[in-house]
Amino acid sequence: MTTLHETIVPTPPVRRITVLISGSGTNLQALLDAAETPRLPNAAITYVLSSRSNAFGLTRAKTHNPPIPTSVCALKTFLSRNPGSTREHYDAEVARQVLDSRPDIVVLAGWMHILSDRFLEVLNGERQPPPAPALPPPHPNSLPTQTEPIPSASSPIDGHPASSLQSKSLPAPPHTQHFPIPIINLHPALPGAFDGANAIGRALEAFQKGEVKNTGVMVHRVVAEVDRGEPLLVREVEIKAEDTLEGLEARIHQVEHEIIVDGARVVLEELNKDSSS
């Protein structure tokens, strides 16, 4: 029973985040580390989809506590297993798998394919997803590996034996899927500059020619035009005269690991505000 001085504040739901990757998954790791902490409260990474079967990000997901479901949807494999299919069919299949994961938001964290209107139409609720293909996309036979260690059941995490940590569980999917599903992307450039691939290298070349002084990182909403969606967060990164490509990449990656978490939090706060109004 409540008194006149008590106010019941509803607990916001734990939001489900689906992450699309293609590589080592360092930005995915930043999201995993931040989920359900003050940096990304009431949120969990609940699905990881990779365009490459050897992406180390799959290992990060599968060895997380709790293990995160993953799948692989490789373009060449999909086209070879589905004769007559086009790139739009592939994007529709990616959208189907994303939709099946029942996300509240989708984060592109190093996804190396440009997504077409077909993908966006499905996630906006404007088009039905395709049926599952007769031959499902392949799953890797073994976990990708690299030199960076991943905590195991016997290795310590934050000073505590991993075996002593309480096993966690993923939040249940919502009963109803709400549309449109927000989609955000991380891009290592300032808005309107160096859209598309090799943005860091092109920014360094432009600096060396005296054309720019800085570069940056942004998190933006995903639209049909590549890297042209509404910027949610933008951080400038200084280019130094002594910078090599490797040095500039390292500094930009540090910013990426912060801004991708902050960008996801901005979208989740918008969702929670809309659901409470």
PDB file of C-alpha atoms in Angstrom:
ATOM      1  CA  MET A   1       0.000   0.000   0.000  1.00  0.00           C
ATOM      2  CA  THR A   2       1.309   3.443  -0.893  1.00  0.00           C
ATOM      3  CA  THR A   3       1.021   6.594   1.195  1.00  0.00           C
ATOM      4  CA  LEU A   4       0.387  10.158   0.086  1.00  0.00           C
ATOM      5  CA  HIS A   5       4.129  10.751   0.095  1.00  0.00           C
ATOM      6  CA  GLU A   6       5.010   7.756  -2.071  1.00  0.00           C
ATOM      7  CA  THR A   7       5.225   7.764  -5.831  1.00  0.00           C
ATOM      8  CA  ILE A   8       5.421   4.604  -7.891  1.00  0.00           C
ATOM      9  CA  VAL A   9       7.932   5.064 -10.695  1.00  0.00           C
ATOM     10  CA  PRO A  10       7.594   2.347 -13.336  1.00  0.00           C
ATOM     11  CA  THR A  11      10.797   0.530 -14.158  1.00  0.00           C
ATOM     12  CA  PRO A  12      11.682   0.993 -17.834  1.00  0.00           C
ATOM     13  CA  PRO A  13      11.932  -2.251 -19.791  1.00  0.00           C
ATOM     14  CA  VAL A  14      15.303  -3.738 -20.587  1.00  0.00           C
ATOM     15  CA  ARG A  15      15.812  -2.756 -24.206  1.00  0.00           C
ATOM     16  CA  ARG A  16      17.083  -5.298 -26.725  1.00  0.00           C
ATOM     17  CA  ILE A  17      19.934  -4.278 -29.035  1.00  0.00           C
ATOM     18  CA  THR A  18      20.871  -6.167 -32.197  1.00  0.00           C
ATOM     19  CA  VAL A  19      24.389  -5.426 -33.449  1.00  0.00           C
ATOM     20  CA  LEU A  20      25.648  -5.949 -37.013  1.00  0.00           C
ATOM     21  CA  ILE A  21      29.381  -6.534 -37.443  1.00  0.00           C
ATOM     22  CA  SER A  22      31.923  -7.641 -40.021  1.00  0.00           C
ATOM     23  CA  GLY A  23      35.220  -7.803 -38.154  1.00  0.00           C
ATOM     24  CA  SER A  24      37.012  -7.958 -34.819  1.00  0.00           C
ATOM     25  CA  GLY A  25      34.132  -6.453 -32.868  1.00  0.00           C
ATOM     26  CA  THR A  26      35.939  -3.907 -30.694  1.00  0.00           C
ATOM     27  CA  ASN A  27      32.952  -1.561 -30.921  1.00  0.00           C
ATOM     28  CA  LEU A  28      30.677  -4.483 -30.106  1.00  0.00           C
ATOM     29  CA  GLN A  29      32.852  -5.097 -27.047  1.00  0.00           C
ATOM     30  CA  ALA A  30      32.383  -1.480 -25.979  1.00  0.00           C
ATOM     31  CA  LEU A  31      28.614  -1.997 -26.107  1.00  0.00           C
ATOM     32  CA  LEU A  32      28.862  -5.304 -24.229  1.00  0.00           C
ATOM     33  CA  ASP A  33      30.936  -3.685 -21.480  1.00  0.00           C
ATOM     34  CA  ALA A  34      28.539  -0.747 -21.142  1.00  0.00           C
ATOM     35  CA  ALA A  35      25.240  -2.642 -21.245  1.00  0.00           C
ATOM     36  CA  GLU A  36      23.301  -2.597 -17.972  1.00  0.00           C
ATOM     37  CA  THR A  37      25.717  -0.067 -16.454  1.00  0.00           C
ATOM     38  CA  PRO A  38      25.087   3.667 -15.918  1.00  0.00           C
ATOM     39  CA  ARG A  39      26.544   4.289 -19.383  1.00  0.00           C
ATOM     40  CA  LEU A  40      23.888   2.112 -21.054  1.00  0.00           C
ATOM     41  CA  PRO A  41      21.256   1.322 -18.422  1.00  0.00           C
ATOM     42  CA  ASN A  42      18.332  -1.055 -18.922  1.00  0.00           C
ATOM     43  CA  ALA A  43      19.817  -2.383 -22.148  1.00  0.00           C
ATOM     44  CA  ALA A  44      21.297  -5.669 -23.329  1.00  0.00           C
ATOM     45  CA  ILE A  45      22.942  -6.891 -26.501  1.00  0.00           C
ATOM     46  CA  THR A  46      20.646  -9.747 -27.482  1.00  0.00           C
ATOM     47  CA  TYR A  47      21.767 -10.682 -31.003  1.00  0.00           C
ATOM     48  CA  VAL A  48      24.850 -10.303 -33.195  1.00  0.00           C
ATOM     49  CA  LEU A  49      24.742 -10.748 -36.965  1.00  0.00           C
ATOM     50  CA  SER A  50      27.969 -10.876 -38.971  1.00  0.00           C
ATOM     51  CA  SER A  51      28.591 -10.600 -42.697  1.00  0.00           C
ATOM     52  CA  ARG A  52      31.728 -12.731 -42.288  1.00  0.00           C
ATOM     53  CA  SER A  53      32.013 -16.171 -40.731  1.00  0.00           C
ATOM     54  CA  ASN A  54      35.540 -15.479 -39.437  1.00  0.00           C
ATOM     55  CA  ALA A  55      34.663 -12.228 -37.651  1.00  0.00           C
ATOM     56  CA  PHE A  56      36.158 -12.285 -34.166  1.00  0.00           C
ATOM     57  CA  GLY A  57      33.147 -10.367 -32.904  1.00  0.00           C
ATOM     58  CA  LEU A  58      31.262 -13.687 -33.054  1.00  0.00           C
ATOM     59  CA  THR A  59      33.643 -15.052 -30.433  1.00  0.00           C
ATOM     60  CA  ARG A  60      33.057 -12.018 -28.234  1.00  0.00           C
ATOM     61  CA  ALA A  61      29.305 -12.616 -28.399  1.00  0.00           C
ATOM     62  CA  LYS A  62      29.403 -16.371 -27.814  1.00  0.00           C
ATOM     63  CA  THR A  63      31.777 -16.121 -24.850  1.00  0.00           C
ATOM     64  CA  HIS A  64      29.858 -13.290 -23.199  1.00  0.00           C
ATOM     65  CA  ASN A  65      27.903 -13.851 -19.974  1.00  0.00           C
ATOM     66  CA  PRO A  66      25.228 -14.694 -20.938  1.00  0.00           C
ATOM     67  CA  PRO A  67      26.157 -16.060 -24.374  1.00  0.00           C
ATOM     68  CA  ILE A  68      24.568 -13.972 -27.105  1.00  0.00           C
ATOM     69  CA  PRO A  69      22.872 -15.652 -30.081  1.00  0.00           C
ATOM     70  CA  THR A  70      24.689 -15.050 -33.358  1.00  0.00           C
ATOM     71  CA  SER A  71      24.283 -15.755 -37.035  1.00  0.00           C
ATOM     72  CA  VAL A  72      26.262 -15.247 -40.223  1.00  0.00           C
ATOM     73  CA  CYS A  73      24.809 -13.886 -43.445  1.00  0.00           C
ATOM     74  CA  ALA A  74      27.614 -13.667 -46.006  1.00  0.00           C
ATOM     75  CA  LEU A  75      26.756 -12.041 -49.323  1.00  0.00           C
ATOM     76  CA  LYS A  76      28.663 -14.411 -51.620  1.00  0.00           C
ATOM     77  CA  THR A  77      27.409 -17.493 -49.812  1.00  0.00           C
ATOM     78  CA  PHE A  78      23.814 -16.270 -49.883  1.00  0.00           C
ATOM     79  CA  LEU A  79      23.944 -15.552 -53.620  1.00  0.00           C
ATOM     80  CA  SER A  80      25.549 -18.910 -54.419  1.00  0.00           C
ATOM     81  CA  ARG A  81      23.002 -20.822 -52.335  1.00  0.00           C
ATOM     82  CA  ASN A  82      20.060 -18.927 -53.796  1.00  0.00           C
ATOM     83  CA  PRO A  83      20.494 -18.869 -57.603  1.00  0.00           C
ATOM     84  CA  GLY A  84      18.862 -15.896 -59.261  1.00  0.00           C
ATOM     85  CA  SER A  85      19.004 -13.802 -56.104  1.00  0.00           C
ATOM     86  CA  THR A  86      20.168 -10.190 -56.176  1.00  0.00           C
ATOM     87  CA  ARG A  87      21.759  -7.845 -53.695  1.00  0.00           C
ATOM     88  CA  GLU A  88      18.281  -6.634 -52.724  1.00  0.00           C
ATOM     89  CA  HIS A  89      17.286 -10.214 -51.896  1.00  0.00           C
ATOM     90  CA  TYR A  90      20.348 -10.421 -49.653  1.00  0.00           C
ATOM     91  CA  ASP A  91      19.435  -7.194 -47.873  1.00  0.00           C
ATOM     92  CA  ALA A  92      15.904  -8.514 -47.379  1.00  0.00           C
ATOM     93  CA  GLU A  93      17.315 -11.688 -45.816  1.00  0.00           C
ATOM     94  CA  VAL A  94      19.515  -9.621 -43.491  1.00  0.00           C
ATOM     95  CA  ALA A  95      16.411  -7.645 -42.523  1.00  0.00           C
ATOM     96  CA  ARG A  96      14.494 -10.878 -41.871  1.00  0.00           C
ATOM     97  CA  GLN A  97      17.177 -12.161 -39.524  1.00  0.00           C
ATOM     98  CA  VAL A  98      17.361  -8.817 -37.737  1.00  0.00           C
ATOM     99  CA  LEU A  99      13.583  -8.695 -37.372  1.00  0.00           C
ATOM    100  CA  ASP A 100      13.535 -12.259 -36.022  1.00  0.00           C
ATOM    101  CA  SER A 101      15.832 -11.097 -33.208  1.00  0.00           C
ATOM    102  CA  ARG A 102      13.035  -8.752 -31.993  1.00  0.00           C
ATOM    103  CA  PRO A 103      15.215  -5.693 -31.370  1.00  0.00           C
ATOM    104  CA  ASP A 104      14.313  -2.333 -29.925  1.00  0.00           C
ATOM    105  CA  ILE A 105      17.209  -0.755 -31.816  1.00  0.00           C
ATOM    106  CA  VAL A 106      19.801  -1.895 -34.352  1.00  0.00           C
ATOM    107  CA  VAL A 107      23.425  -0.742 -34.208  1.00  0.00           C
ATOM    108  CA  LEU A 108      25.766  -1.059 -37.193  1.00  0.00           C
ATOM    109  CA  ALA A 109      29.168  -1.473 -35.548  1.00  0.00           C
ATOM    110  CA  GLY A 110      31.560  -2.021 -38.410  1.00  0.00           C
ATOM    111  CA  TRP A 111      29.056  -3.614 -40.812  1.00  0.00           C
ATOM    112  CA  MET A 112      30.869  -3.507 -44.158  1.00  0.00           C
ATOM    113  CA  HIS A 113      27.907  -3.597 -46.545  1.00  0.00           C
ATOM    114  CA  ILE A 114      25.778  -0.690 -47.701  1.00  0.00           C
ATOM    115  CA  LEU A 115      22.174  -1.536 -46.850  1.00  0.00           C
ATOM    116  CA  SER A 116      19.565  -0.842 -49.511  1.00  0.00           C
ATOM    117  CA  ASP A 117      16.020   0.484 -49.323  1.00  0.00           C
ATOM    118  CA  ARG A 118      14.755  -3.100 -49.051  1.00  0.00           C
ATOM    119  CA  PHE A 119      16.410  -3.493 -45.640  1.00  0.00           C
ATOM    120  CA  LEU A 120      15.110  -0.145 -44.424  1.00  0.00           C
ATOM    121  CA  GLU A 121      11.570  -0.818 -45.648  1.00  0.00           C
ATOM    122  CA  VAL A 122      11.356  -4.041 -43.632  1.00  0.00           C
ATOM    123  CA  LEU A 123      12.657  -2.424 -40.446  1.00  0.00           C
ATOM    124  CA  ASN A 124      10.395   0.580 -40.949  1.00  0.00           C
ATOM    125  CA  GLY A 125       7.399  -1.759 -41.117  1.00  0.00           C
ATOM    126  CA  GLU A 126       6.654  -0.749 -44.719  1.00  0.00           C
ATOM    127  CA  ARG A 127       7.306  -4.173 -46.261  1.00  0.00           C
ATOM    128  CA  GLN A 128       6.915  -7.742 -45.065  1.00  0.00           C
ATOM    129  CA  PRO A 129      10.155  -9.691 -44.579  1.00  0.00           C
ATOM    130  CA  PRO A 130      10.808 -12.587 -46.963  1.00  0.00           C
ATOM    131  CA  PRO A 131      10.255 -16.188 -45.869  1.00  0.00           C
ATOM    132  CA  ALA A 132      13.255 -18.018 -44.491  1.00  0.00           C
ATOM    133  CA  PRO A 133      15.351 -19.522 -47.316  1.00  0.00           C
ATOM    134  CA  ALA A 134      15.299 -23.267 -47.852  1.00  0.00           C
ATOM    135  CA  LEU A 135      19.038 -23.324 -47.163  1.00  0.00           C
ATOM    136  CA  PRO A 136      19.831 -21.170 -44.123  1.00  0.00           C
ATOM    137  CA  PRO A 137      22.954 -19.013 -44.061  1.00  0.00           C
ATOM    138  CA  PRO A 138      26.012 -20.936 -42.844  1.00  0.00           C
ATOM    139  CA  HIS A 139      27.224 -20.848 -39.277  1.00  0.00           C
ATOM    140  CA  PRO A 140      30.958 -20.960 -38.542  1.00  0.00           C
ATOM    141  CA  ASN A 141      32.194 -24.437 -37.609  1.00  0.00           C
ATOM    142  CA  SER A 142      34.441 -23.003 -34.931  1.00  0.00           C
ATOM    143  CA  LEU A 143      34.862 -19.727 -33.144  1.00  0.00           C
ATOM    144  CA  PRO A 144      37.148 -17.213 -34.885  1.00  0.00           C
ATOM    145  CA  THR A 145      40.330 -16.534 -32.955  1.00  0.00           C
ATOM    146  CA  GLN A 146      42.879 -13.761 -32.676  1.00  0.00           C
ATOM    147  CA  THR A 147      45.683 -12.817 -30.320  1.00  0.00           C
ATOM    148  CA  GLU A 148      43.438 -10.914 -27.893  1.00  0.00           C
ATOM    149  CA  PRO A 149      42.385 -13.213 -25.016  1.00  0.00           C
ATOM    150  CA  ILE A 150      38.723 -13.750 -24.231  1.00  0.00           C
ATOM    151  CA  PRO A 151      37.712 -14.587 -20.637  1.00  0.00           C
ATOM    152  CA  SER A 152      36.900 -18.251 -20.129  1.00  0.00           C
ATOM    153  CA  ALA A 153      35.155 -20.107 -17.333  1.00  0.00           C
ATOM    154  CA  SER A 154      38.457 -20.385 -15.488  1.00  0.00           C
ATOM    155  CA  SER A 155      39.948 -16.952 -16.220  1.00  0.00           C
ATOM    156  CA  PRO A 156      39.448 -13.970 -13.909  1.00  0.00           C
ATOM    157  CA  ILE A 157      37.140 -11.106 -14.814  1.00  0.00           C
ATOM    158  CA  ASP A 158      37.603  -7.806 -12.980  1.00  0.00           C
ATOM    159  CA  GLY A 159      39.637  -9.602 -10.335  1.00  0.00           C
ATOM    160  CA  HIS A 160      37.073 -12.346  -9.670  1.00  0.00           C
ATOM    161  CA  PRO A 161      37.147 -15.931 -10.946  1.00  0.00           C
ATOM    162  CA  ALA A 162      34.729 -16.189 -13.848  1.00  0.00           C
ATOM    163  CA  SER A 163      33.287 -19.385 -12.391  1.00  0.00           C
ATOM    164  CA  SER A 164      32.177 -17.425  -9.311  1.00  0.00           C
ATOM    165  CA  LEU A 165      30.176 -14.907 -11.331  1.00  0.00           C
ATOM    166  CA  GLN A 166      26.437 -15.384 -11.334  1.00  0.00           C
ATOM    167  CA  SER A 167      25.113 -16.575 -14.666  1.00  0.00           C
ATOM    168  CA  LYS A 168      22.972 -13.959 -16.361  1.00  0.00           C
ATOM    169  CA  SER A 169      20.086 -14.244 -18.791  1.00  0.00           C
ATOM    170  CA  LEU A 170      18.964 -12.187 -21.759  1.00  0.00           C
ATOM    171  CA  PRO A 171      15.747 -10.159 -21.565  1.00  0.00           C
ATOM    172  CA  ALA A 172      12.690 -11.767 -23.111  1.00  0.00           C
ATOM    173  CA  PRO A 173      11.549 -10.405 -26.481  1.00  0.00           C
ATOM    174  CA  PRO A 174       8.587  -8.022 -26.490  1.00  0.00           C
ATOM    175  CA  HIS A 175       5.123  -9.369 -27.222  1.00  0.00           C
ATOM    176  CA  THR A 176       4.657  -6.780 -29.971  1.00  0.00           C
ATOM    177  CA  GLN A 177       7.253  -5.461 -32.400  1.00  0.00           C
ATOM    178  CA  HIS A 178       7.055  -1.689 -32.732  1.00  0.00           C
ATOM    179  CA  PHE A 179       7.959   0.118 -35.956  1.00  0.00           C
ATOM    180  CA  PRO A 180       9.972   1.848 -37.174  1.00  0.00           C
ATOM    181  CA  ILE A 181      12.949   0.185 -35.532  1.00  0.00           C
ATOM    182  CA  PRO A 182      15.703   2.790 -35.018  1.00  0.00           C
ATOM    183  CA  ILE A 183      18.927   1.983 -36.873  1.00  0.00           C
ATOM    184  CA  ILE A 184      22.157   3.822 -36.110  1.00  0.00           C
ATOM    185  CA  ASN A 185      25.599   3.626 -37.671  1.00  0.00           C
ATOM    186  CA  LEU A 186      29.094   4.526 -36.525  1.00  0.00           C
ATOM    187  CA  HIS A 187      31.196   6.350 -39.128  1.00  0.00           C
ATOM    188  CA  PRO A 188      34.788   7.605 -38.644  1.00  0.00           C
ATOM    189  CA  ALA A 189      34.349  11.028 -40.228  1.00  0.00           C
ATOM    190  CA  LEU A 190      32.596  14.330 -39.681  1.00  0.00           C
ATOM    191  CA  PRO A 191      29.128  14.839 -41.215  1.00  0.00           C
ATOM    192  CA  GLY A 192      29.331  15.381 -44.951  1.00  0.00           C
ATOM    193  CA  ALA A 193      33.027  14.529 -45.134  1.00  0.00           C
ATOM    194  CA  PHE A 194      34.558  11.294 -46.413  1.00  0.00           C
ATOM    195  CA  ASP A 195      31.386   9.255 -46.763  1.00  0.00           C
ATOM    196  CA  GLY A 196      31.833   5.550 -47.419  1.00  0.00           C
ATOM    197  CA  ALA A 197      34.914   3.361 -47.156  1.00  0.00           C
ATOM    198  CA  ASN A 198      38.478   4.282 -46.122  1.00  0.00           C
ATOM    199  CA  ALA A 199      37.319   7.479 -44.435  1.00  0.00           C
ATOM    200  CA  ILE A 200      40.299   7.679 -42.068  1.00  0.00           C
ATOM    201  CA  GLY A 201      42.873   7.246 -44.823  1.00  0.00           C
ATOM    202  CA  ARG A 202      41.185   9.816 -47.039  1.00  0.00           C
ATOM    203  CA  ALA A 203      41.029  12.303 -44.163  1.00  0.00           C
ATOM    204  CA  LEU A 204      44.761  11.894 -43.516  1.00  0.00           C
ATOM    205  CA  GLU A 205      45.536  12.417 -47.200  1.00  0.00           C
ATOM    206  CA  ALA A 206      43.389  15.565 -47.241  1.00  0.00           C
ATOM    207  CA  PHE A 207      45.229  16.862 -44.158  1.00  0.00           C
ATOM    208  CA  GLN A 208      48.598  16.258 -45.796  1.00  0.00           C
ATOM    209  CA  LYS A 209      47.405  18.294 -48.797  1.00  0.00           C
ATOM    210  CA  GLY A 210      46.310  21.135 -46.514  1.00  0.00           C
ATOM    211  CA  GLU A 211      42.627  20.624 -47.287  1.00  0.00           C
ATOM    212  CA  VAL A 212      41.426  19.832 -43.731  1.00  0.00           C
ATOM    213  CA  LYS A 213      42.703  20.319 -40.190  1.00  0.00           C
ATOM    214  CA  ASN A 214      40.570  17.804 -38.303  1.00  0.00           C
ATOM    215  CA  THR A 215      38.533  14.707 -38.811  1.00  0.00           C
ATOM    216  CA  GLY A 216      36.098  13.029 -36.441  1.00  0.00           C
ATOM    217  CA  VAL A 217      33.595  10.340 -35.603  1.00  0.00           C
ATOM    218  CA  MET A 218      29.828  10.423 -35.748  1.00  0.00           C
ATOM    219  CA  VAL A 219      26.860   8.268 -34.868  1.00  0.00           C
ATOM    220  CA  HIS A 220      23.992   8.883 -37.269  1.00  0.00           C
ATOM    221  CA  ARG A 221      20.609   7.488 -38.166  1.00  0.00           C
ATOM    222  CA  VAL A 222      20.693   5.138 -41.139  1.00  0.00           C
ATOM    223  CA  VAL A 223      18.969   6.289 -44.323  1.00  0.00           C
ATOM    224  CA  ALA A 224      19.245   5.205 -47.948  1.00  0.00           C
ATOM    225  CA  GLU A 225      22.039   7.701 -48.683  1.00  0.00           C
ATOM    226  CA  VAL A 226      25.372   6.387 -47.415  1.00  0.00           C
ATOM    227  CA  ASP A 227      26.469   8.086 -44.168  1.00  0.00           C
ATOM    228  CA  ARG A 228      23.986  10.929 -44.741  1.00  0.00           C
ATOM    229  CA  GLY A 229      21.471  10.236 -41.986  1.00  0.00           C
ATOM    230  CA  GLU A 230      20.801  12.699 -39.185  1.00  0.00           C
ATOM    231  CA  PRO A 231      23.888  12.927 -36.932  1.00  0.00           C
ATOM    232  CA  LEU A 232      23.073  12.089 -33.319  1.00  0.00           C
ATOM    233  CA  LEU A 233      26.538  12.690 -31.883  1.00  0.00           C
ATOM    234  CA  VAL A 234      29.692  14.128 -33.421  1.00  0.00           C
ATOM    235  CA  ARG A 235      33.208  14.220 -31.953  1.00  0.00           C
ATOM    236  CA  GLU A 236      36.130  15.978 -33.606  1.00  0.00           C
ATOM    237  CA  VAL A 237      39.546  14.323 -33.706  1.00  0.00           C
ATOM    238  CA  GLU A 238      42.682  16.375 -34.275  1.00  0.00           C
ATOM    239  CA  ILE A 239      45.023  15.280 -37.038  1.00  0.00           C
ATOM    240  CA  LYS A 240      48.637  15.842 -36.026  1.00  0.00           C
ATOM    241  CA  ALA A 241      51.525  16.617 -38.356  1.00  0.00           C
ATOM    242  CA  GLU A 242      53.377  13.505 -37.213  1.00  0.00           C
ATOM    243  CA  ASP A 243      50.360  11.219 -37.593  1.00  0.00           C
ATOM    244  CA  THR A 244      50.703   7.946 -39.434  1.00  0.00           C
ATOM    245  CA  LEU A 245      47.614   6.132 -40.631  1.00  0.00           C
ATOM    246  CA  GLU A 246      48.011   3.607 -37.808  1.00  0.00           C
ATOM    247  CA  GLY A 247      48.352   6.320 -35.167  1.00  0.00           C
ATOM    248  CA  LEU A 248      45.323   8.250 -36.392  1.00  0.00           C
ATOM    249  CA  GLU A 249      43.283   5.057 -36.605  1.00  0.00           C
ATOM    250  CA  ALA A 250      44.166   4.183 -33.009  1.00  0.00           C
ATOM    251  CA  ARG A 251      42.991   7.564 -31.696  1.00  0.00           C
ATOM    252  CA  ILE A 252      39.805   7.433 -33.745  1.00  0.00           C
ATOM    253  CA  HIS A 253      39.031   3.922 -32.511  1.00  0.00           C
ATOM    254  CA  GLN A 254      39.266   5.157 -28.920  1.00  0.00           C
ATOM    255  CA  VAL A 255      36.650   7.799 -29.689  1.00  0.00           C
ATOM    256  CA  GLU A 256      34.503   5.231 -31.508  1.00  0.00           C
ATOM    257  CA  HIS A 257      34.354   3.015 -28.421  1.00  0.00           C
ATOM    258  CA  GLU A 258      32.899   5.911 -26.440  1.00  0.00           C
ATOM    259  CA  ILE A 259      30.572   7.509 -28.962  1.00  0.00           C
ATOM    260  CA  ILE A 260      28.892   4.282 -30.070  1.00  0.00           C
ATOM    261  CA  VAL A 261      27.739   3.704 -26.487  1.00  0.00           C
ATOM    262  CA  ASP A 262      26.623   7.311 -26.092  1.00  0.00           C
ATOM    263  CA  GLY A 263      24.740   7.189 -29.391  1.00  0.00           C
ATOM    264  CA  ALA A 264      22.897   4.018 -28.420  1.00  0.00           C
ATOM    265  CA  ARG A 265      21.964   5.605 -25.094  1.00  0.00           C
ATOM    266  CA  VAL A 266      20.518   8.673 -26.855  1.00  0.00           C
ATOM    267  CA  VAL A 267      18.213   6.480 -28.950  1.00  0.00           C
ATOM    268  CA  LEU A 268      17.169   4.345 -25.984  1.00  0.00           C
ATOM    269  CA  GLU A 269      16.336   7.461 -23.971  1.00  0.00           C
ATOM    270  CA  GLU A 270      14.144   8.627 -26.851  1.00  0.00           C
ATOM    271  CA  LEU A 271      12.345   5.268 -26.906  1.00  0.00           C
ATOM    272  CA  ASN A 272      11.760   5.324 -23.155  1.00  0.00           C
ATOM    273  CA  LYS A 273      10.469   8.886 -23.319  1.00  0.00           C
ATOM    274  CA  ASP A 274       8.069   8.022 -26.151  1.00  0.00           C
ATOM    275  CA  SER A 275       6.780   4.913 -24.377  1.00  0.00           C
ATOM    276  CA  SER A 276       6.080   6.831 -21.157  1.00  0.00           C
ATOM    277  CA  SER A 277       4.239   9.716 -22.825  1.00  0.00           C
TER     278      SER A 277
END
